[in-house]
PDB file of C-alpha atoms in Angstrom:
ATOM      1  CA  MET A   1      85.641  58.150 140.562  1.00  0.00           C
ATOM      2  CA  MET A   2      89.281  57.567 139.928  1.00  0.00           C
ATOM      3  CA  ARG A   3      91.406  60.431 140.260  1.00  0.00           C
ATOM      4  CA  SER A   4      94.977  60.583 138.691  1.00  0.00           C
ATOM      5  CA  GLY A   5      97.226  60.483 140.869  1.00  0.00           C
ATOM      6  CA  TRP A   6      99.892  63.209 139.685  1.00  0.00           C
ATOM      7  CA  LEU A   7      99.213  66.142 138.020  1.00  0.00           C
ATOM      8  CA  ILE A   8     102.064  67.345 135.350  1.00  0.00           C
ATOM      9  CA  ALA A   9     101.897  70.522 134.622  1.00  0.00           C
ATOM     10  CA  LEU A  10     103.335  74.405 133.922  1.00  0.00           C
ATOM     11  CA  MET A  11     104.209  76.368 135.765  1.00  0.00           C
ATOM     12  CA  LEU A  12     104.284  79.283 135.081  1.00  0.00           C
ATOM     13  CA  ALA A  13     105.249  82.550 137.314  1.00  0.00           C
ATOM     14  CA  ALA A  14     102.973  85.013 134.744  1.00  0.00           C
ATOM     15  CA  LEU A  15     104.566  88.855 135.780  1.00  0.00           C
ATOM     16  CA  TRP A  16     106.714  87.273 138.305  1.00  0.00           C
ATOM     17  CA  PRO A  17     110.083  86.643 138.742  1.00  0.00           C
ATOM     18  CA  ALA A  18     111.815  83.422 138.676  1.00  0.00           C
ATOM     19  CA  ASP A  19     113.690  82.351 141.027  1.00  0.00           C
ATOM     20  CA  ALA A  20     113.179  81.864 144.439  1.00  0.00           C
ATOM     21  CA  ALA A  21     115.582  85.092 145.475  1.00  0.00           C
ATOM     22  CA  ARG A  22     113.485  87.707 143.251  1.00  0.00           C
ATOM     23  CA  ALA A  23     109.794  86.616 144.216  1.00  0.00           C
ATOM     24  CA  GLN A  24     110.928  86.980 148.068  1.00  0.00           C
ATOM     25  CA  GLY A  25     111.613  90.781 147.107  1.00  0.00           C
ATOM     26  CA  TRP A  26     109.103  90.936 144.927  1.00  0.00           C
ATOM     27  CA  GLY A  27     105.966  92.298 146.595  1.00  0.00           C
ATOM     28  CA  ALA A  28     102.380  94.580 145.479  1.00  0.00           C
ATOM     29  CA  GLY A  29     103.877  97.739 146.726  1.00  0.00           C
ATOM     30  CA  ALA A  30     107.342  97.259 145.307  1.00  0.00           C
ATOM     31  CA  ASP A  31     108.746 100.974 144.994  1.00  0.00           C
ATOM     32  CA  CYS A  32     109.120 101.078 140.587  1.00  0.00           C
ATOM     33  CA  ASP A  33     109.986 104.242 140.806  1.00  0.00           C
ATOM     34  CA  ALA A  34     112.959 103.536 143.001  1.00  0.00           C
ATOM     35  CA  ILE A  35     112.939 100.604 141.070  1.00  0.00           C
ATOM     36  CA  GLU A  36     112.613 102.026 137.296  1.00  0.00           C
ATOM     37  CA  ARG A  37     116.172 105.598 138.566  1.00  0.00           C
ATOM     38  CA  ALA A  38     118.115 102.391 140.027  1.00  0.00           C
ATOM     39  CA  ALA A  39     117.390 100.318 136.358  1.00  0.00           C
ATOM     40  CA  GLU A  40     117.865 103.259 134.064  1.00  0.00           C
ATOM     41  CA  ASP A  41     121.351 104.638 136.390  1.00  0.00           C
ATOM     42  CA  GLY A  42     122.296 100.892 134.660  1.00  0.00           C
ATOM     43  CA  GLN A  43     121.167  98.439 137.457  1.00  0.00           C
ATOM     44  CA  THR A  44     121.064  95.866 135.187  1.00  0.00           C
ATOM     45  CA  ALA A  45     119.858  93.135 137.708  1.00  0.00           C
ATOM     46  CA  LEU A  46     115.579  95.236 138.407  1.00  0.00           C
ATOM     47  CA  TYR A  47     115.620  95.011 133.834  1.00  0.00           C
ATOM     48  CA  VAL A  48     113.064  91.702 134.843  1.00  0.00           C
ATOM     49  CA  GLU A  49     111.124  93.906 138.509  1.00  0.00           C
ATOM     50  CA  LEU A  50     110.794  97.180 136.144  1.00  0.00           C
ATOM     51  CA  ALA A  51     109.372  95.172 133.803  1.00  0.00           C
ATOM     52  CA  ILE A  52     106.560  93.303 135.793  1.00  0.00           C
ATOM     53  CA  CYS A  53     106.794  97.488 136.951  1.00  0.00           C
ATOM     54  CA  HIS A  54     105.257  98.763 133.753  1.00  0.00           C
ATOM     55  CA  LEU A  55     103.091  95.182 132.928  1.00  0.00           C
ATOM     56  CA  ARG A  56     101.521  94.834 136.286  1.00  0.00           C
ATOM     57  CA  GLY A  57     100.740  98.658 136.191  1.00  0.00           C
ATOM     58  CA  GLU A  58     102.180  98.849 139.825  1.00  0.00           C
ATOM     59  CA  GLY A  59     101.013 102.475 141.019  1.00  0.00           C
ATOM     60  CA  ARG A  60     101.497 103.971 138.292  1.00  0.00           C
ATOM     61  CA  GLU A  61      99.046 102.879 134.092  1.00  0.00           C
ATOM     62  CA  PRO A  62     100.075  99.492 132.901  1.00  0.00           C
ATOM     63  CA  ASP A  63     102.262 100.250 129.960  1.00  0.00           C
ATOM     64  CA  VAL A  64     102.735  96.864 127.848  1.00  0.00           C
ATOM     65  CA  ALA A  65     105.278  98.282 125.504  1.00  0.00           C
ATOM     66  CA  LYS A  66     107.667  99.546 128.324  1.00  0.00           C
ATOM     67  CA  GLY A  67     107.201  96.319 129.833  1.00  0.00           C
ATOM     68  CA  LEU A  68     108.255  94.679 126.776  1.00  0.00           C
ATOM     69  CA  PHE A  69     111.377  96.940 126.317  1.00  0.00           C
ATOM     70  CA  TRP A  70     112.732  95.675 130.178  1.00  0.00           C
ATOM     71  CA  LEU A  71     112.148  91.992 129.303  1.00  0.00           C
ATOM     72  CA  ARG A  72     113.872  92.286 125.724  1.00  0.00           C
ATOM     73  CA  LYS A  73     116.071  94.502 127.661  1.00  0.00           C
ATOM     74  CA  ALA A  74     117.456  91.320 130.199  1.00  0.00           C
ATOM     75  CA  VAL A  75     116.357  88.871 127.635  1.00  0.00           C
ATOM     76  CA  ALA A  76     119.896  90.727 125.403  1.00  0.00           C
ATOM     77  CA  LEU A  77     122.322  90.474 128.774  1.00  0.00           C
ATOM     78  CA  ALA A  78     121.612  86.227 129.078  1.00  0.00           C
ATOM     79  CA  ASP A  79     118.974  87.006 131.958  1.00  0.00           C
ATOM     80  CA  THR A  80     116.893  83.843 132.835  1.00  0.00           C
ATOM     81  CA  ASP A  81     113.830  85.109 134.499  1.00  0.00           C
ATOM     82  CA  ALA A  82     113.430  86.786 131.383  1.00  0.00           C
ATOM     83  CA  MET A  83     113.263  84.284 129.436  1.00  0.00           C
ATOM     84  CA  VAL A  84     110.844  82.465 131.097  1.00  0.00           C
ATOM     85  CA  GLU A  85     109.026  85.494 132.082  1.00  0.00           C
ATOM     86  CA  LEU A  86     108.757  86.775 128.106  1.00  0.00           C
ATOM     87  CA  GLY A  87     108.326  82.412 126.816  1.00  0.00           C
ATOM     88  CA  ASN A  88     105.504  82.668 129.153  1.00  0.00           C
ATOM     89  CA  LEU A  89     104.116  85.513 128.162  1.00  0.00           C
ATOM     90  CA  TYR A  90     104.558  84.365 124.713  1.00  0.00           C
ATOM     91  CA  LEU A  91     102.451  81.291 125.229  1.00  0.00           C
ATOM     92  CA  LEU A  92      99.931  82.712 126.242  1.00  0.00           C
ATOM     93  CA  GLY A  93      99.794  85.047 124.734  1.00  0.00           C
ATOM     94  CA  ASP A  94      99.160  87.790 127.634  1.00  0.00           C
ATOM     95  CA  GLU A  95      99.588  91.553 126.724  1.00  0.00           C
ATOM     96  CA  GLY A  96      98.632  91.617 122.759  1.00  0.00           C
ATOM     97  CA  LEU A  97     101.721  89.370 121.968  1.00  0.00           C
ATOM     98  CA  LYS A  98     100.389  86.573 119.835  1.00  0.00           C
ATOM     99  CA  PRO A  99     100.606  82.960 120.811  1.00  0.00           C
ATOM    100  CA  ASP A 100     103.745  82.016 120.238  1.00  0.00           C
ATOM    101  CA  ALA A 101     104.986  78.436 121.358  1.00  0.00           C
ATOM    102  CA  ASP A 102     107.629  78.061 119.291  1.00  0.00           C
ATOM    103  CA  GLY A 103     109.087  81.678 120.722  1.00  0.00           C
ATOM    104  CA  ALA A 104     108.278  80.209 124.692  1.00  0.00           C
ATOM    105  CA  VAL A 105     110.327  76.865 123.850  1.00  0.00           C
ATOM    106  CA  LYS A 106     113.127  78.773 122.073  1.00  0.00           C
ATOM    107  CA  LEU A 107     112.925  81.196 125.093  1.00  0.00           C
ATOM    108  CA  TYR A 108     112.695  78.280 127.945  1.00  0.00           C
ATOM    109  CA  ALA A 109     115.723  76.643 126.664  1.00  0.00           C
ATOM    110  CA  ARG A 110     117.861  79.294 125.597  1.00  0.00           C
ATOM    111  CA  ALA A 111     117.354  80.046 130.269  1.00  0.00           C
ATOM    112  CA  ALA A 112     117.504  76.040 130.770  1.00  0.00           C
ATOM    113  CA  ARG A 113     121.405  75.245 128.595  1.00  0.00           C
ATOM    114  CA  LEU A 114     122.042  78.668 130.350  1.00  0.00           C
ATOM    115  CA  GLY A 115     120.950  76.513 134.045  1.00  0.00           C
ATOM    116  CA  ASP A 116     117.446  77.751 135.058  1.00  0.00           C
ATOM    117  CA  PRO A 117     115.435  75.114 136.483  1.00  0.00           C
ATOM    118  CA  ASN A 118     111.553  77.256 136.045  1.00  0.00           C
ATOM    119  CA  GLY A 119     113.661  77.063 132.120  1.00  0.00           C
ATOM    120  CA  MET A 120     114.338  73.839 132.157  1.00  0.00           C
ATOM    121  CA  PHE A 121     110.803  72.244 133.667  1.00  0.00           C
ATOM    122  CA  ASN A 122     108.738  74.305 131.464  1.00  0.00           C
ATOM    123  CA  LEU A 123     110.343  73.436 128.585  1.00  0.00           C
ATOM    124  CA  ALA A 124     109.750  69.746 130.584  1.00  0.00           C
ATOM    125  CA  VAL A 125     105.954  70.389 130.254  1.00  0.00           C
ATOM    126  CA  MET A 126     106.350  71.346 125.986  1.00  0.00           C
ATOM    127  CA  HIS A 127     108.589  68.470 125.729  1.00  0.00           C
ATOM    128  CA  ARG A 128     105.227  66.168 128.122  1.00  0.00           C
ATOM    129  CA  GLY A 129     102.928  67.919 125.053  1.00  0.00           C
ATOM    130  CA  GLY A 130     101.742  70.336 126.863  1.00  0.00           C
ATOM    131  CA  HIS A 131     100.098  73.223 124.892  1.00  0.00           C
ATOM    132  CA  GLY A 132      99.200  71.032 122.556  1.00  0.00           C
ATOM    133  CA  ARG A 133     102.866  70.120 120.675  1.00  0.00           C
ATOM    134  CA  PRO A 134     104.460  67.179 119.723  1.00  0.00           C
ATOM    135  CA  GLU A 135     105.085  64.673 122.584  1.00  0.00           C
ATOM    136  CA  LYS A 136     108.921  64.220 123.505  1.00  0.00           C
ATOM    137  CA  PRO A 137     109.379  61.401 125.863  1.00  0.00           C
ATOM    138  CA  ARG A 138     113.143  60.948 125.868  1.00  0.00           C
ATOM    139  CA  LEU A 139     113.683  64.641 126.522  1.00  0.00           C
ATOM    140  CA  ALA A 140     110.540  65.442 128.709  1.00  0.00           C
ATOM    141  CA  ARG A 141     111.845  62.378 130.897  1.00  0.00           C
ATOM    142  CA  ALA A 142     115.691  64.008 130.878  1.00  0.00           C
ATOM    143  CA  TRP A 143     114.604  67.559 131.380  1.00  0.00           C
ATOM    144  CA  TYR A 144     112.194  66.707 134.981  1.00  0.00           C
ATOM    145  CA  LEU A 145     115.712  65.220 135.713  1.00  0.00           C
ATOM    146  CA  ARG A 146     117.541  68.014 134.903  1.00  0.00           C
ATOM    147  CA  ALA A 147     115.243  70.595 136.606  1.00  0.00           C
ATOM    148  CA  GLY A 148     115.249  68.548 140.048  1.00  0.00           C
ATOM    149  CA  GLU A 149     119.262  68.090 139.719  1.00  0.00           C
ATOM    150  CA  ALA A 150     118.808  72.046 139.162  1.00  0.00           C
ATOM    151  CA  GLY A 151     116.588  72.580 142.651  1.00  0.00           C
ATOM    152  CA  SER A 152     112.954  72.956 141.641  1.00  0.00           C
ATOM    153  CA  ALA A 153     110.536  71.450 143.471  1.00  0.00           C
ATOM    154  CA  PRO A 154     108.033  70.723 140.168  1.00  0.00           C
ATOM    155  CA  GLY A 155     110.587  69.127 138.637  1.00  0.00           C
ATOM    156  CA  ALA A 156     112.296  66.892 141.058  1.00  0.00           C
ATOM    157  CA  PHE A 157     108.131  65.848 141.901  1.00  0.00           C
ATOM    158  CA  ASN A 158     107.585  65.076 137.446  1.00  0.00           C
ATOM    159  CA  ALA A 159     111.031  63.172 137.693  1.00  0.00           C
ATOM    160  CA  GLY A 160     109.942  61.259 140.239  1.00  0.00           C
ATOM    161  CA  VAL A 161     106.344  60.762 138.904  1.00  0.00           C
ATOM    162  CA  VAL A 162     107.863  59.994 135.315  1.00  0.00           C
ATOM    163  CA  LEU A 163     110.408  57.514 136.743  1.00  0.00           C
ATOM    164  CA  LEU A 164     107.597  55.584 138.185  1.00  0.00           C
ATOM    165  CA  GLU A 165     105.137  55.631 135.100  1.00  0.00           C
ATOM    166  CA  GLY A 166     108.422  54.472 132.659  1.00  0.00           C
ATOM    167  CA  TYR A 167     106.956  57.536 130.366  1.00  0.00           C
ATOM    168  CA  GLY A 168     109.816  58.437 128.176  1.00  0.00           C
ATOM    169  CA  GLY A 169     112.377  55.266 129.389  1.00  0.00           C
ATOM    170  CA  ARG A 170     112.120  52.503 131.882  1.00  0.00           C
ATOM    171  CA  VAL A 171     110.328  51.858 135.062  1.00  0.00           C
ATOM    172  CA  ASP A 172     112.411  52.897 138.122  1.00  0.00           C
ATOM    173  CA  ALA A 173     110.141  52.620 140.883  1.00  0.00           C
ATOM    174  CA  ARG A 174     113.017  53.139 143.662  1.00  0.00           C
ATOM    175  CA  GLY A 175     114.017  56.180 141.664  1.00  0.00           C
ATOM    176  CA  GLY A 176     111.108  57.324 140.927  1.00  0.00           C
ATOM    177  CA  LEU A 177     110.220  57.520 145.403  1.00  0.00           C
ATOM    178  CA  LEU A 178     113.200  59.164 146.218  1.00  0.00           C
ATOM    179  CA  TRP A 179     112.603  62.032 144.042  1.00  0.00           C
ATOM    180  CA  LEU A 180     109.856  62.271 145.017  1.00  0.00           C
ATOM    181  CA  ARG A 181     111.370  62.319 148.580  1.00  0.00           C
ATOM    182  CA  ARG A 182     113.787  64.658 147.059  1.00  0.00           C
ATOM    183  CA  ALA A 183     111.264  66.532 145.903  1.00  0.00           C
ATOM    184  CA  ILE A 184     108.071  65.959 149.881  1.00  0.00           C
ATOM    185  CA  GLU A 185     111.760  68.263 151.588  1.00  0.00           C
ATOM    186  CA  MET A 186     111.362  70.951 149.314  1.00  0.00           C
ATOM    187  CA  GLY A 187     108.014  71.394 150.106  1.00  0.00           C
ATOM    188  CA  SER A 188     106.132  69.395 147.209  1.00  0.00           C
ATOM    189  CA  ALA A 189     102.536  69.319 147.854  1.00  0.00           C
ATOM    190  CA  GLU A 190     101.774  67.330 145.046  1.00  0.00           C
ATOM    191  CA  ALA A 191     104.481  65.407 146.207  1.00  0.00           C
ATOM    192  CA  MET A 192     103.540  64.253 149.155  1.00  0.00           C
ATOM    193  CA  SER A 193      99.852  62.956 147.956  1.00  0.00           C
ATOM    194  CA  GLU A 194     101.209  61.219 145.497  1.00  0.00           C
ATOM    195  CA  LEU A 195     103.363  59.600 148.285  1.00  0.00           C
ATOM    196  CA  GLY A 196      99.833  59.096 150.236  1.00  0.00           C
ATOM    197  CA  ARG A 197      98.553  57.711 146.847  1.00  0.00           C
ATOM    198  CA  LEU A 198     101.362  55.628 146.499  1.00  0.00           C
ATOM    199  CA  HIS A 199     100.750  53.789 150.271  1.00  0.00           C
ATOM    200  CA  ALA A 200      97.251  54.129 149.641  1.00  0.00           C
ATOM    201  CA  GLU A 201      96.540  51.585 147.210  1.00  0.00           C
ATOM    202  CA  GLY A 202     100.340  49.787 148.060  1.00  0.00           C
ATOM    203  CA  ALA A 203     101.345  50.678 144.290  1.00  0.00           C
ATOM    204  CA  GLY A 204     105.376  50.302 144.298  1.00  0.00           C
ATOM    205  CA  VAL A 205     105.239  51.156 147.463  1.00  0.00           C
ATOM    206  CA  ALA A 206     103.988  48.710 151.165  1.00  0.00           C
ATOM    207  CA  ALA A 207     100.294  49.868 151.875  1.00  0.00           C
ATOM    208  CA  ASP A 208     100.105  51.439 154.459  1.00  0.00           C
ATOM    209  CA  PRO A 209      96.914  53.544 155.457  1.00  0.00           C
ATOM    210  CA  ALA A 210      98.734  55.711 158.763  1.00  0.00           C
ATOM    211  CA  LYS A 211     101.543  56.675 156.420  1.00  0.00           C
ATOM    212  CA  ALA A 212      98.673  56.971 153.401  1.00  0.00           C
ATOM    213  CA  LEU A 213      96.964  60.072 155.792  1.00  0.00           C
ATOM    214  CA  TYR A 214      99.849  61.447 156.876  1.00  0.00           C
ATOM    215  CA  PHE A 215     100.658  62.721 153.643  1.00  0.00           C
ATOM    216  CA  TYR A 216      97.077  62.870 152.185  1.00  0.00           C
ATOM    217  CA  ARG A 217      97.239  65.602 155.584  1.00  0.00           C
ATOM    218  CA  ALA A 218     101.034  66.964 155.164  1.00  0.00           C
ATOM    219  CA  ALA A 219      99.778  67.442 151.515  1.00  0.00           C
ATOM    220  CA  ALA A 220      96.388  69.717 152.999  1.00  0.00           C
ATOM    221  CA  ARG A 221      98.151  71.276 155.262  1.00  0.00           C
ATOM    222  CA  ASN A 222     100.261  72.731 151.980  1.00  0.00           C
ATOM    223  CA  GLU A 223      96.581  73.935 150.544  1.00  0.00           C
ATOM    224  CA  LEU A 224      96.547  71.255 148.016  1.00  0.00           C
ATOM    225  CA  PRO A 225      92.963  70.647 146.737  1.00  0.00           C
ATOM    226  CA  ASP A 226      93.662  67.686 145.447  1.00  0.00           C
ATOM    227  CA  ALA A 227      94.733  66.132 149.288  1.00  0.00           C
ATOM    228  CA  MET A 228      91.542  67.740 150.623  1.00  0.00           C
ATOM    229  CA  TYR A 229      89.024  65.555 148.260  1.00  0.00           C
ATOM    230  CA  ARG A 230      91.048  62.606 148.778  1.00  0.00           C
ATOM    231  CA  LEU A 231      90.512  63.257 152.379  1.00  0.00           C
ATOM    232  CA  GLY A 232      87.221  63.570 151.878  1.00  0.00           C
ATOM    233  CA  ALA A 233      86.723  60.752 149.762  1.00  0.00           C
ATOM    234  CA  ALA A 234      88.843  58.838 152.367  1.00  0.00           C
ATOM    235  CA  HIS A 235      86.107  59.001 155.392  1.00  0.00           C
ATOM    236  CA  TYR A 236      83.389  59.116 152.790  1.00  0.00           C
ATOM    237  CA  ASN A 237      83.828  55.334 151.973  1.00  0.00           C
ATOM    238  CA  GLY A 238      85.843  53.997 154.698  1.00  0.00           C
ATOM    239  CA  GLN A 239      89.139  53.866 153.182  1.00  0.00           C
ATOM    240  CA  LEU A 240      91.815  54.723 154.987  1.00  0.00           C
ATOM    241  CA  THR A 241      90.336  55.640 158.036  1.00  0.00           C
ATOM    242  CA  ASP A 242      86.537  54.721 159.530  1.00  0.00           C
ATOM    243  CA  LYS A 243      83.962  56.406 157.866  1.00  0.00           C
ATOM    244  CA  ASN A 244      82.485  60.358 158.985  1.00  0.00           C
ATOM    245  CA  TYR A 245      80.398  62.461 157.113  1.00  0.00           C
ATOM    246  CA  VAL A 246      80.963  65.087 158.727  1.00  0.00           C
ATOM    247  CA  GLU A 247      84.535  64.771 158.481  1.00  0.00           C
ATOM    248  CA  ALA A 248      83.815  63.909 154.914  1.00  0.00           C
ATOM    249  CA  ILE A 249      82.143  67.033 153.856  1.00  0.00           C
ATOM    250  CA  SER A 250      84.667  69.402 156.171  1.00  0.00           C
ATOM    251  CA  TRP A 251      87.337  68.100 153.135  1.00  0.00           C
ATOM    252  CA  PHE A 252      85.940  68.118 150.894  1.00  0.00           C
ATOM    253  CA  GLN A 253      84.672  72.193 151.915  1.00  0.00           C
ATOM    254  CA  ARG A 254      87.520  72.777 152.124  1.00  0.00           C
ATOM    255  CA  ALA A 255      88.732  71.698 148.411  1.00  0.00           C
ATOM    256  CA  ALA A 256      85.863  73.165 147.058  1.00  0.00           C
ATOM    257  CA  ASP A 257      86.975  76.348 148.766  1.00  0.00           C
ATOM    258  CA  ARG A 258      90.106  76.455 146.657  1.00  0.00           C
ATOM    259  CA  GLY A 259      88.394  75.300 143.072  1.00  0.00           C
ATOM    260  CA  ASP A 260      88.553  71.461 143.257  1.00  0.00           C
ATOM    261  CA  HIS A 261      85.151  70.478 140.617  1.00  0.00           C
ATOM    262  CA  ASP A 262      85.106  67.355 141.752  1.00  0.00           C
ATOM    263  CA  ALA A 263      84.329  68.313 145.381  1.00  0.00           C
ATOM    264  CA  TRP A 264      81.357  70.789 144.190  1.00  0.00           C
ATOM    265  CA  PHE A 265      80.322  66.702 143.351  1.00  0.00           C
ATOM    266  CA  ALA A 266      80.896  65.667 146.213  1.00  0.00           C
ATOM    267  CA  LEU A 267      78.763  67.991 148.449  1.00  0.00           C
ATOM    268  CA  GLY A 268      76.036  68.406 145.584  1.00  0.00           C
ATOM    269  CA  LEU A 269      75.456  64.650 146.739  1.00  0.00           C
ATOM    270  CA  MET A 270      75.860  64.055 150.211  1.00  0.00           C
ATOM    271  CA  CYS A 271      73.372  67.172 149.914  1.00  0.00           C
ATOM    272  CA  GLU A 272      71.121  65.508 147.850  1.00  0.00           C
ATOM    273  CA  ILE A 273      70.760  62.471 149.601  1.00  0.00           C
ATOM    274  CA  GLY A 274      71.677  63.793 153.305  1.00  0.00           C
ATOM    275  CA  ARG A 275      75.325  62.321 154.287  1.00  0.00           C
ATOM    276  CA  GLY A 276      76.878  64.579 156.444  1.00  0.00           C
ATOM    277  CA  VAL A 277      74.284  67.615 155.999  1.00  0.00           C
ATOM    278  CA  ARG A 278      70.356  67.297 156.034  1.00  0.00           C
ATOM    279  CA  ALA A 279      68.728  67.232 152.276  1.00  0.00           C
ATOM    280  CA  ASP A 280      68.578  70.026 150.605  1.00  0.00           C
ATOM    281  CA  PRO A 281      68.131  69.262 146.853  1.00  0.00           C
ATOM    282  CA  ASP A 282      68.055  72.881 146.052  1.00  0.00           C
ATOM    283  CA  LEU A 283      71.329  73.914 148.106  1.00  0.00           C
ATOM    284  CA  ALA A 284      72.161  70.238 146.183  1.00  0.00           C
ATOM    285  CA  LEU A 285      71.448  71.242 142.313  1.00  0.00           C
ATOM    286  CA  GLN A 286      73.263  74.095 143.434  1.00  0.00           C
ATOM    287  CA  MET A 287      77.186  72.356 144.377  1.00  0.00           C
ATOM    288  CA  TYR A 288      76.292  70.545 141.399  1.00  0.00           C
ATOM    289  CA  ARG A 289      76.453  73.396 138.930  1.00  0.00           C
ATOM    290  CA  ARG A 290      79.414  74.440 140.162  1.00  0.00           C
ATOM    291  CA  ALA A 291      80.756  71.210 139.021  1.00  0.00           C
ATOM    292  CA  VAL A 292      80.372  71.093 135.980  1.00  0.00           C
ATOM    293  CA  GLU A 293      82.717  73.982 135.042  1.00  0.00           C
ATOM    294  CA  SER A 294      84.922  71.842 135.506  1.00  0.00           C
ATOM    295  CA  GLU A 295      86.711  71.450 132.153  1.00  0.00           C
ATOM    296  CA  ASP A 296      87.053  67.430 132.693  1.00  0.00           C
ATOM    297  CA  PRO A 297      83.995  66.259 130.057  1.00  0.00           C
ATOM    298  CA  ALA A 298      83.458  63.103 131.965  1.00  0.00           C
ATOM    299  CA  LEU A 299      83.044  65.160 135.409  1.00  0.00           C
ATOM    300  CA  ARG A 300      80.797  67.638 133.141  1.00  0.00           C
ATOM    301  CA  ALA A 301      78.818  64.872 131.581  1.00  0.00           C
ATOM    302  CA  LYS A 302      78.640  63.576 135.213  1.00  0.00           C
ATOM    303  CA  ALA A 303      77.589  66.060 137.101  1.00  0.00           C
ATOM    304  CA  GLN A 304      74.434  67.382 134.299  1.00  0.00           C
ATOM    305  CA  ARG A 305      73.080  64.657 135.236  1.00  0.00           C
ATOM    306  CA  ALA A 306      73.095  64.885 138.488  1.00  0.00           C
ATOM    307  CA  ILE A 307      71.585  68.066 137.396  1.00  0.00           C
ATOM    308  CA  ASP A 308      69.016  66.871 135.416  1.00  0.00           C
ATOM    309  CA  ARG A 309      68.198  63.742 137.508  1.00  0.00           C
ATOM    310  CA  LEU A 310      66.827  67.135 140.222  1.00  0.00           C
ATOM    311  CA  LEU A 311      65.537  68.342 137.843  1.00  0.00           C
ATOM    312  CA  GLY A 312      63.385  65.348 137.466  1.00  0.00           C
ATOM    313  CA  LEU A 313      64.369  65.318 133.582  1.00  0.00           C
ATOM    314  CA  VAL A 314      66.119  61.440 134.287  1.00  0.00           C
ATOM    315  CA  GLU A 315      66.512  58.695 136.689  1.00  0.00           C
ATOM    316  CA  GLU A 316      68.955  58.039 138.309  1.00  0.00           C
ATOM    317  CA  ASP A 317      70.764  55.761 140.823  1.00  0.00           C
ATOM    318  CA  GLU A 318      73.460  57.268 142.844  1.00  0.00           C
ATOM    319  CA  THR A 319      77.173  57.401 142.054  1.00  0.00           C
ATOM    320  CA  PRO A 320      79.324  56.805 145.250  1.00  0.00           C
ATOM    321  CA  VAL A 321      82.819  60.124 145.676  1.00  0.00           C
ATOM    322  CA  GLY A 322      86.029  58.408 145.674  1.00  0.00           C
TER     323      GLY A 322
END
């Protein structure tokens, strides 16, 4: 099985301050009464926090109308956090709002023009075709680069991806690798996993199993399910390292526990045929039923065939993991 080497996903800091400093200062125990008093006394920097208090119902009943009021008040004062948060709400149609992708893009663009890295990144994703928007490759590429330059780790990671893939312009392998490494310095687990994949495949860099495993493990330590899955597949197939079914099932379990449906399928296979664990068709069936919940139609179909096989409806050869 070939898995995508990279992810393009909208960073939705839904109902959460978009810049790192504010994200660190907010928590479930925030004193919303104190925030409200200060905001009403004119501390405009607290408008977004107060909006979140109302929207999340921290220590009070949720009040969507008040939450939107304070977000819009902050937007009027050119608060880019508020622009990104309100854009996220418009995009998803959260809190009873009618979905409005055009309105979200306008807010992201406004935040981006004011230098907000999250606004830049979300705008890039929308130009990449996010939420069914028409693709604008050159604009997506440019905004990923701008987001990375502004300090966005997802922006830096995706800047590396688009340069390596040649999306929106010429292929720039050297520049792409530099951006991946820059994203890693910013803590991007996705970039760690991607650099591991490149070393595993010898794509644009020297094939180096030790480095591939090093970066996969680094990404796994940062809780990236995809990296955990890749480590499981490496041990299952005996690629990059010695074949070890016990180690493989351990990594697949960690990935599955974090929502990786490919890992649920792999666990189902190993339980079905008894690799790394005693064969248990009933347990395998449970695993395949978790895998069939995937949004990936190909994986859903494969998992359903496995379920049908265990129920005696079809006969099918073993499917390798990888």
